[in-house]
PDB file of C-alpha atoms in Angstrom:
ATOM      1  CA  ASN A1044       0.000   0.000   0.000  1.00 55.00           C
ATOM      2  CA  ASP A1045       1.842   3.061  -1.287  1.00 56.00           C
ATOM      3  CA  PRO A1046       0.290   6.338  -0.062  1.00 51.00           C
ATOM      4  CA  ALA A1047       1.974   8.125  -2.971  1.00 54.00           C
ATOM      5  CA  ILE A1048      -0.390   6.395  -5.426  1.00 52.00           C
ATOM      6  CA  SER A1049      -3.486   8.572  -5.710  1.00 53.00           C
ATOM      7  CA  TYR A1050      -5.640   6.309  -7.882  1.00 54.00           C
ATOM      8  CA  HIS A1051      -4.524   2.887  -9.055  1.00 60.00           C
ATOM      9  CA  HIS A1052      -6.479   2.793 -12.302  1.00 68.00           C
ATOM     10  CA  SER A1053      -4.765  -0.137 -14.008  1.00 77.00           C
ATOM     11  CA  GLY A1054      -1.833  -2.475 -13.652  1.00 82.00           C
ATOM     12  CA  TRP A1055      -0.101  -5.268 -15.544  1.00 89.00           C
ATOM     13  CA  THR A1056       2.568  -7.801 -14.726  1.00 92.00           C
ATOM     14  CA  SER A1057       5.695  -8.641 -16.667  1.00 91.00           C
ATOM     15  CA  GLU A1058       5.487 -11.907 -18.574  1.00 88.00           C
ATOM     16  CA  ASN A1059       7.545 -13.731 -15.945  1.00 89.00           C
ATOM     17  CA  GLY A1060       5.210 -12.447 -13.224  1.00 90.00           C
ATOM     18  CA  ASN A1061       8.010 -10.906 -11.169  1.00 93.00           C
ATOM     19  CA  TYR A1062       7.186  -7.236 -11.797  1.00 94.00           C
ATOM     20  CA  LEU A1063       3.999  -5.193 -11.574  1.00 93.00           C
ATOM     21  CA  TYR A1064       3.492  -1.901 -13.435  1.00 93.00           C
ATOM     22  CA  ILE A1065       0.881   0.391 -11.862  1.00 89.00           C
ATOM     23  CA  CYS A1066      -0.758   3.398 -13.559  1.00 85.00           C
ATOM     24  CA  ASP A1067      -1.742   6.267 -11.260  1.00 82.00           C
ATOM     25  CA  GLU A1068      -4.422   8.207 -13.137  1.00 72.00           C
ATOM     26  CA  LEU A1069      -4.544  11.034 -10.580  1.00 64.00           C
ATOM     27  CA  ALA A1070      -0.827  11.519  -9.995  1.00 57.00           C
ATOM     28  CA  ASN A1071       0.110  15.003  -8.821  1.00 61.00           C
ATOM     29  CA  HIS A1072       3.232  15.836 -10.769  1.00 61.00           C
ATOM     30  CA  PRO A1073       6.155  15.615 -10.286  1.00 65.00           C
ATOM     31  CA  GLN A1074       4.779  12.487  -8.621  1.00 71.00           C
ATOM     32  CA  ALA A1075       5.320   9.421 -10.843  1.00 73.00           C
ATOM     33  CA  ASP A1076       2.320   8.247 -12.848  1.00 81.00           C
ATOM     34  CA  ILE A1077       3.761   4.773 -13.511  1.00 88.00           C
ATOM     35  CA  THR A1078       5.471   2.835 -10.736  1.00 88.00           C
ATOM     36  CA  ILE A1079       7.307  -0.480 -11.082  1.00 91.00           C
ATOM     37  CA  TRP A1080       7.188  -3.072  -8.313  1.00 91.00           C
ATOM     38  CA  ASP A1081       9.220  -6.207  -7.708  1.00 94.00           C
ATOM     39  CA  ILE A1082       6.576  -8.722  -6.616  1.00 92.00           C
ATOM     40  CA  SER A1083       8.735 -11.832  -6.715  1.00 92.00           C
ATOM     41  CA  ASN A1084       8.134 -11.939  -2.958  1.00 92.00           C
ATOM     42  CA  LEU A1085       4.419 -11.262  -2.592  1.00 87.00           C
ATOM     43  CA  GLU A1086       4.818 -10.817   1.149  1.00 88.00           C
ATOM     44  CA  ASN A1087       7.194  -7.918   0.608  1.00 90.00           C
ATOM     45  CA  PRO A1088       6.655  -6.042  -2.703  1.00 89.00           C
ATOM     46  CA  GLU A1089       9.322  -3.427  -3.388  1.00 90.00           C
ATOM     47  CA  LYS A1090       9.148  -0.354  -5.621  1.00 89.00           C
ATOM     48  CA  VAL A1091      12.113  -0.497  -7.996  1.00 91.00           C
ATOM     49  CA  GLY A1092      11.360   2.133 -10.640  1.00 89.00           C
ATOM     50  CA  GLU A1093       9.030   4.869 -11.832  1.00 87.00           C
ATOM     51  CA  TYR A1094       8.162   7.127 -14.751  1.00 85.00           C
ATOM     52  CA  ALA A1095       6.554  10.569 -14.722  1.00 81.00           C
ATOM     53  CA  ASP A1096       5.053  12.765 -17.425  1.00 79.00           C
ATOM     54  CA  ALA A1097       4.362  16.312 -16.292  1.00 71.00           C
ATOM     55  CA  ASN A1098       2.056  17.161 -19.189  1.00 74.00           C
ATOM     56  CA  ALA A1099      -0.409  14.278 -19.597  1.00 76.00           C
ATOM     57  CA  ILE A1100      -2.437  11.709 -17.654  1.00 80.00           C
ATOM     58  CA  VAL A1101      -1.737   8.002 -17.940  1.00 84.00           C
ATOM     59  CA  HIS A1102      -4.656   5.610 -18.458  1.00 82.00           C
ATOM     60  CA  ASN A1103      -4.051   1.983 -19.489  1.00 87.00           C
ATOM     61  CA  LEU A1104      -0.882  -0.105 -19.722  1.00 92.00           C
ATOM     62  CA  TYR A1105      -0.411  -3.560 -21.246  1.00 92.00           C
ATOM     63  CA  ILE A1106       2.693  -5.687 -21.648  1.00 93.00           C
ATOM     64  CA  THR A1107       3.707  -8.156 -24.303  1.00 90.00           C
ATOM     65  CA  GLY A1108       7.248  -9.462 -24.513  1.00 87.00           C
ATOM     66  CA  ASN A1109       9.776  -6.770 -23.650  1.00 88.00           C
ATOM     67  CA  TYR A1110       7.448  -3.863 -24.404  1.00 90.00           C
ATOM     68  CA  ALA A1111       4.839  -1.931 -22.471  1.00 91.00           C
ATOM     69  CA  TYR A1112       2.089  -0.243 -24.491  1.00 92.00           C
ATOM     70  CA  VAL A1113       0.483   2.736 -22.765  1.00 91.00           C
ATOM     71  CA  ALA A1114      -2.507   4.988 -23.500  1.00 88.00           C
ATOM     72  CA  TYR A1115      -1.656   8.483 -22.287  1.00 86.00           C
ATOM     73  CA  TYR A1116      -4.860  10.486 -22.924  1.00 79.00           C
ATOM     74  CA  THR A1117      -3.832  13.828 -24.509  1.00 78.00           C
ATOM     75  CA  ALA A1118      -0.315  12.542 -25.263  1.00 79.00           C
ATOM     76  CA  GLY A1119      -1.586   9.606 -27.349  1.00 84.00           C
ATOM     77  CA  ILE A1120       0.038   6.185 -27.172  1.00 86.00           C
ATOM     78  CA  ARG A1121       3.558   5.289 -26.092  1.00 87.00           C
ATOM     79  CA  VAL A1122       5.719   2.196 -26.381  1.00 88.00           C
ATOM     80  CA  PHE A1123       8.350   1.502 -23.719  1.00 87.00           C
ATOM     81  CA  ASP A1124      11.200  -0.990 -23.811  1.00 88.00           C
ATOM     82  CA  ILE A1125      11.218  -2.921 -20.525  1.00 90.00           C
ATOM     83  CA  SER A1126      14.118  -5.278 -21.292  1.00 89.00           C
ATOM     84  CA  ASP A1127      15.377  -3.998 -17.961  1.00 90.00           C
ATOM     85  CA  PRO A1128      12.110  -4.444 -16.043  1.00 88.00           C
ATOM     86  CA  THR A1129      13.049  -1.703 -13.573  1.00 88.00           C
ATOM     87  CA  GLN A1130      13.261   0.920 -16.329  1.00 86.00           C
ATOM     88  CA  LEU A1131      10.725   2.348 -18.767  1.00 86.00           C
ATOM     89  CA  VAL A1132      12.632   3.438 -21.881  1.00 84.00           C
ATOM     90  CA  LEU A1133      10.478   5.332 -24.386  1.00 82.00           C
ATOM     91  CA  VAL A1134      11.105   3.955 -27.893  1.00 79.00           C
ATOM     92  CA  ASP A1135       8.079   5.138 -29.868  1.00 80.00           C
ATOM     93  CA  GLU A1136       5.000   7.326 -29.527  1.00 80.00           C
ATOM     94  CA  TYR A1137       2.101   8.692 -31.553  1.00 82.00           C
ATOM     95  CA  ASP A1138      -0.204  11.542 -30.558  1.00 81.00           C
ATOM     96  CA  THR A1139      -3.709  10.543 -31.661  1.00 80.00           C
ATOM     97  CA  SER A1140      -5.168  14.015 -31.021  1.00 74.00           C
ATOM     98  CA  PRO A1141      -2.448  16.695 -31.209  1.00 71.00           C
ATOM     99  CA  ALA A1142      -5.007  19.489 -30.796  1.00 66.00           C
ATOM    100  CA  ASN A1143      -5.513  18.308 -27.209  1.00 60.00           C
ATOM    101  CA  THR A1144      -2.764  19.202 -24.760  1.00 61.00           C
ATOM    102  CA  GLY A1145      -2.555  19.273 -20.995  1.00 59.00           C
ATOM    103  CA  GLU A1146      -3.761  17.190 -18.101  1.00 58.00           C
ATOM    104  CA  PHE A1147      -7.405  16.327 -18.719  1.00 60.00           C
ATOM    105  CA  PHE A1148      -9.426  13.318 -19.777  1.00 63.00           C
ATOM    106  CA  ALA A1149      -9.468  13.300 -23.573  1.00 68.00           C
ATOM    107  CA  GLY A1150      -7.574  11.657 -26.393  1.00 76.00           C
ATOM    108  CA  ALA A1151      -6.236   8.099 -26.258  1.00 82.00           C
ATOM    109  CA  PHE A1152      -8.521   6.175 -23.926  1.00 81.00           C
ATOM    110  CA  GLY A1153      -7.456   2.599 -24.587  1.00 86.00           C
ATOM    111  CA  ILE A1154      -4.808   0.474 -26.292  1.00 90.00           C
ATOM    112  CA  TYR A1155      -4.742  -3.210 -27.298  1.00 91.00           C
ATOM    113  CA  PRO A1156      -1.470  -4.886 -28.387  1.00 89.00           C
ATOM    114  CA  TYR A1157      -2.618  -8.531 -28.530  1.00 90.00           C
ATOM    115  CA  ALA A1158      -4.122  -8.866 -32.028  1.00 86.00           C
ATOM    116  CA  PRO A1159      -2.976 -11.990 -33.947  1.00 84.00           C
ATOM    117  CA  SER A1160      -1.913  -9.687 -36.803  1.00 81.00           C
ATOM    118  CA  GLY A1161       0.612  -7.966 -34.553  1.00 82.00           C
ATOM    119  CA  ASN A1162      -1.138  -4.636 -35.062  1.00 84.00           C
ATOM    120  CA  ILE A1163      -1.749  -2.310 -32.144  1.00 87.00           C
ATOM    121  CA  TYR A1164      -5.240  -0.850 -31.731  1.00 89.00           C
ATOM    122  CA  ALA A1165      -5.960   2.406 -29.929  1.00 88.00           C
ATOM    123  CA  ASN A1166      -9.191   4.323 -29.474  1.00 85.00           C
ATOM    124  CA  ASP A1167      -9.415   8.083 -29.199  1.00 84.00           C
ATOM    125  CA  TRP A1168     -12.445   9.880 -27.741  1.00 77.00           C
ATOM    126  CA  ASP A1169     -12.621  12.299 -30.645  1.00 74.00           C
ATOM    127  CA  TYR A1170     -10.890  10.646 -33.592  1.00 76.00           C
ATOM    128  CA  GLY A1171     -12.022   7.040 -33.232  1.00 80.00           C
ATOM    129  CA  LEU A1172      -9.992   3.922 -33.950  1.00 82.00           C
ATOM    130  CA  PHE A1173      -6.296   3.924 -34.842  1.00 84.00           C
ATOM    131  CA  VAL A1174      -4.331   0.920 -36.077  1.00 83.00           C
ATOM    132  CA  PHE A1175      -0.560   0.945 -35.691  1.00 81.00           C
ATOM    133  CA  SER A1176       2.416  -1.096 -36.728  1.00 74.00           C
ATOM    134  CA  PHE A1177       5.048  -0.803 -34.035  1.00 69.00           C
ATOM    135  CA  ASP A1178       7.903  -1.242 -36.518  1.00 60.00           C
ATOM    136  CA  SER A1179       6.935   1.864 -38.492  1.00 40.00           C
ATOM    137  CA  GLY A1180       5.025   3.751 -35.829  1.00 41.00           C
ATOM    138  CA  THR A1181       2.662   5.102 -38.471  1.00 40.00           C
ATOM    139  CA  SER A1182      -1.101   5.296 -38.459  1.00 38.00           C
ATOM    140  CA  VAL A1183      -3.035   3.143 -40.908  1.00 33.00           C
ATOM    141  CA  THR A1184      -6.416   4.805 -40.439  1.00 37.00           C
ATOM    142  CA  PRO A1185      -7.629   7.485 -40.337  1.00 38.00           C
ATOM    143  CA  GLY A1186      -5.275   9.324 -42.700  1.00 37.00           C
ATOM    144  CA  GLU A1187      -2.836  11.703 -41.088  1.00 40.00           C
ATOM    145  CA  ASN A1188      -4.212  14.738 -42.922  1.00 37.00           C
ATOM    146  CA  GLU A1189      -7.871  13.815 -42.635  1.00 41.00           C
ATOM    147  CA  LEU A1190      -9.993  16.742 -41.482  1.00 41.00           C
ATOM    148  CA  PRO A1191     -13.180  16.391 -39.459  1.00 47.00           C
ATOM    149  CA  ALA A1192     -16.449  16.813 -41.335  1.00 56.00           C
ATOM    150  CA  GLY A1193     -19.220  19.117 -40.158  1.00 79.00           C
ATOM    151  CA  PHE A1194     -19.765  21.039 -36.952  1.00 87.00           C
ATOM    152  CA  GLU A1195     -20.446  19.482 -33.584  1.00 86.00           C
ATOM    153  CA  LEU A1196     -20.925  20.587 -29.989  1.00 87.00           C
ATOM    154  CA  ARG A1197     -20.233  17.877 -27.431  1.00 86.00           C
ATOM    155  CA  GLN A1198     -21.457  17.448 -23.880  1.00 86.00           C
ATOM    156  CA  ASN A1199     -19.164  19.033 -21.331  1.00 88.00           C
ATOM    157  CA  TYR A1200     -17.238  16.845 -18.922  1.00 83.00           C
ATOM    158  CA  PRO A1201     -17.270  16.378 -16.085  1.00 85.00           C
ATOM    159  CA  ASN A1202     -20.940  17.180 -15.627  1.00 86.00           C
ATOM    160  CA  PRO A1203     -22.020  18.072 -12.956  1.00 88.00           C
ATOM    161  CA  PHE A1204     -18.776  19.900 -12.185  1.00 90.00           C
ATOM    162  CA  ASN A1205     -16.926  22.041  -9.678  1.00 90.00           C
ATOM    163  CA  PRO A1206     -14.948  24.184 -10.148  1.00 89.00           C
ATOM    164  CA  SER A1207     -14.209  23.671 -13.854  1.00 89.00           C
ATOM    165  CA  THR A1208     -15.375  21.699 -16.865  1.00 89.00           C
ATOM    166  CA  THR A1209     -14.183  21.071 -20.420  1.00 87.00           C
ATOM    167  CA  ILE A1210     -16.289  21.888 -23.476  1.00 90.00           C
ATOM    168  CA  ALA A1211     -15.335  20.197 -26.744  1.00 86.00           C
ATOM    169  CA  TYR A1212     -16.531  21.114 -30.210  1.00 88.00           C
ATOM    170  CA  ARG A1213     -15.714  20.509 -33.851  1.00 85.00           C
ATOM    171  CA  VAL A1214     -15.313  23.107 -36.603  1.00 88.00           C
ATOM    172  CA  GLY A1215     -15.996  21.821 -40.111  1.00 86.00           C
ATOM    173  CA  GLU A1216     -14.756  24.806 -42.148  1.00 87.00           C
ATOM    174  CA  ASN A1217     -13.034  28.137 -41.650  1.00 90.00           C
ATOM    175  CA  SER A1218     -15.584  30.084 -39.633  1.00 90.00           C
ATOM    176  CA  THR A1219     -16.090  32.755 -37.040  1.00 94.00           C
ATOM    177  CA  VAL A1220     -16.746  30.681 -33.937  1.00 94.00           C
ATOM    178  CA  ASN A1221     -18.721  32.001 -30.987  1.00 95.00           C
ATOM    179  CA  LEU A1222     -19.089  29.964 -27.806  1.00 95.00           C
ATOM    180  CA  LYS A1223     -20.953  31.528 -24.881  1.00 95.00           C
ATOM    181  CA  VAL A1224     -22.286  30.488 -21.485  1.00 96.00           C
ATOM    182  CA  TYR A1225     -25.759  31.622 -20.365  1.00 95.00           C
ATOM    183  CA  ASN A1226     -27.594  31.534 -17.051  1.00 92.00           C
ATOM    184  CA  LEU A1227     -31.154  30.272 -16.550  1.00 88.00           C
ATOM    185  CA  LEU A1228     -32.519  33.706 -17.452  1.00 86.00           C
ATOM    186  CA  GLY A1229     -30.858  33.513 -20.853  1.00 87.00           C
ATOM    187  CA  GLN A1230     -28.333  36.197 -19.955  1.00 91.00           C
ATOM    188  CA  PRO A1231     -24.803  35.729 -21.325  1.00 93.00           C
ATOM    189  CA  VAL A1232     -22.327  35.377 -18.469  1.00 96.00           C
ATOM    190  CA  ARG A1233     -19.138  34.278 -20.208  1.00 96.00           C
ATOM    191  CA  THR A1234     -17.736  34.430 -23.732  1.00 96.00           C
ATOM    192  CA  LEU A1235     -15.347  31.522 -24.138  1.00 95.00           C
ATOM    193  CA  VAL A1236     -14.548  31.828 -27.848  1.00 94.00           C
ATOM    194  CA  ASN A1237     -15.099  34.612 -30.376  1.00 94.00           C
ATOM    195  CA  GLN A1238     -12.665  34.260 -33.255  1.00 93.00           C
ATOM    196  CA  VAL A1239     -12.050  32.717 -36.666  1.00 93.00           C
ATOM    197  CA  GLN A1240     -10.985  29.080 -36.415  1.00 89.00           C
ATOM    198  CA  SER A1241      -9.860  26.551 -39.007  1.00 86.00           C
ATOM    199  CA  PRO A1242     -11.314  23.034 -39.345  1.00 85.00           C
ATOM    200  CA  GLY A1243     -10.480  20.790 -36.411  1.00 82.00           C
ATOM    201  CA  ASP A1244     -11.409  19.659 -32.933  1.00 80.00           C
ATOM    202  CA  TYR A1245     -11.156  22.108 -30.064  1.00 85.00           C
ATOM    203  CA  ARG A1246     -11.490  22.090 -26.301  1.00 84.00           C
ATOM    204  CA  ILE A1247     -11.802  24.879 -23.817  1.00 88.00           C
ATOM    205  CA  VAL A1248     -11.976  24.802 -20.042  1.00 88.00           C
ATOM    206  CA  TRP A1249     -14.561  26.943 -18.261  1.00 92.00           C
ATOM    207  CA  ASN A1250     -13.660  27.759 -14.675  1.00 92.00           C
ATOM    208  CA  GLY A1251     -17.173  28.640 -13.487  1.00 94.00           C
ATOM    209  CA  ARG A1252     -16.501  32.394 -13.586  1.00 94.00           C
ATOM    210  CA  ASP A1253     -18.115  35.208 -15.536  1.00 95.00           C
ATOM    211  CA  ASP A1254     -16.408  37.649 -17.895  1.00 94.00           C
ATOM    212  CA  ALA A1255     -15.428  39.830 -14.935  1.00 94.00           C
ATOM    213  CA  GLY A1256     -13.716  36.928 -13.177  1.00 92.00           C
ATOM    214  CA  ARG A1257     -16.393  36.504 -10.507  1.00 94.00           C
ATOM    215  CA  VAL A1258     -17.275  33.035  -9.254  1.00 94.00           C
ATOM    216  CA  LEU A1259     -20.798  32.162 -10.376  1.00 96.00           C
ATOM    217  CA  PRO A1260     -23.348  30.506  -8.075  1.00 95.00           C
ATOM    218  CA  SER A1261     -24.148  26.836  -8.433  1.00 95.00           C
ATOM    219  CA  GLY A1262     -27.013  25.949 -10.741  1.00 93.00           C
ATOM    220  CA  VAL A1263     -27.954  25.143 -14.318  1.00 92.00           C
ATOM    221  CA  TYR A1264     -26.120  26.910 -17.139  1.00 95.00           C
ATOM    222  CA  PHE A1265     -26.305  26.627 -20.907  1.00 94.00           C
ATOM    223  CA  TYR A1266     -23.551  26.885 -23.478  1.00 94.00           C
ATOM    224  CA  GLN A1267     -24.165  27.750 -27.115  1.00 92.00           C
ATOM    225  CA  LEU A1268     -21.950  27.281 -30.155  1.00 93.00           C
ATOM    226  CA  LYS A1269     -22.511  29.363 -33.298  1.00 91.00           C
ATOM    227  CA  ALA A1270     -20.315  28.879 -36.362  1.00 90.00           C
ATOM    228  CA  GLY A1271     -20.794  28.788 -40.123  1.00 83.00           C
ATOM    229  CA  GLY A1272     -24.584  28.707 -39.928  1.00 81.00           C
ATOM    230  CA  PHE A1273     -24.434  26.010 -37.251  1.00 86.00           C
ATOM    231  CA  GLY A1274     -26.014  26.587 -33.865  1.00 86.00           C
ATOM    232  CA  LYS A1275     -26.494  24.318 -30.885  1.00 86.00           C
ATOM    233  CA  ILE A1276     -27.152  24.649 -27.142  1.00 89.00           C
ATOM    234  CA  LYS A1277     -26.386  22.205 -24.341  1.00 90.00           C
ATOM    235  CA  LYS A1278     -27.039  22.225 -20.596  1.00 91.00           C
ATOM    236  CA  MET A1279     -24.553  21.803 -17.753  1.00 93.00           C
ATOM    237  CA  LEU A1280     -24.721  21.844 -13.960  1.00 93.00           C
ATOM    238  CA  LEU A1281     -22.345  23.737 -11.683  1.00 94.00           C
ATOM    239  CA  VAL A1282     -22.488  22.307  -8.154  1.00 92.00           C
ATOM    240  CA  GLU A1283     -21.214  23.565  -4.815  1.00 83.00           C
TER     241      GLU A1283
END
């Protein structure tokens, strides 16, 4: 029981069963988000290594042979050489959603390295399924330069929330994009976006404050996206 581990989301053992790799999804950096444990003596497990990323959140880790395959949310997927089981040596990576950066829950959600074909499968919240060959490290589908089609406003997350939430949306063509938050009376309280944006997927964090920087009371709020003739409204709940 390591008090330094905030939330043991997933773990996997080395193929010989002597080492356990634990992913801490809520690590407070510079705290390590992957820790390595010698479990050859189950009565006395010993931490023998760790790995930390200060800019992204780790999610799932799987091991096959001398490699660990890791889904790292906004950083995409990573492949580590674990020939020395006490060390994680980064040998390859691919960012499945480069528009998303920072420590929040989006991007590469899962990874699967056990297909009979030898391909590696990863799923991304916004961009769908990716298929990789580890030798080349290149994406098979979708195409690297593929642009998203149409406009879309997604449900914020988390919801309910306190103190902040993330709003994601998609821009289908060069457009003036306006994203605003309204109270129950229909009064605008915060302008989050008001600018021309190119096609792509975007995210913005709302901190529960109005345009003057004042903390807003808990309750129901609405957010509206207008762009290129597209308009949509969704509801969210700010709690105490």
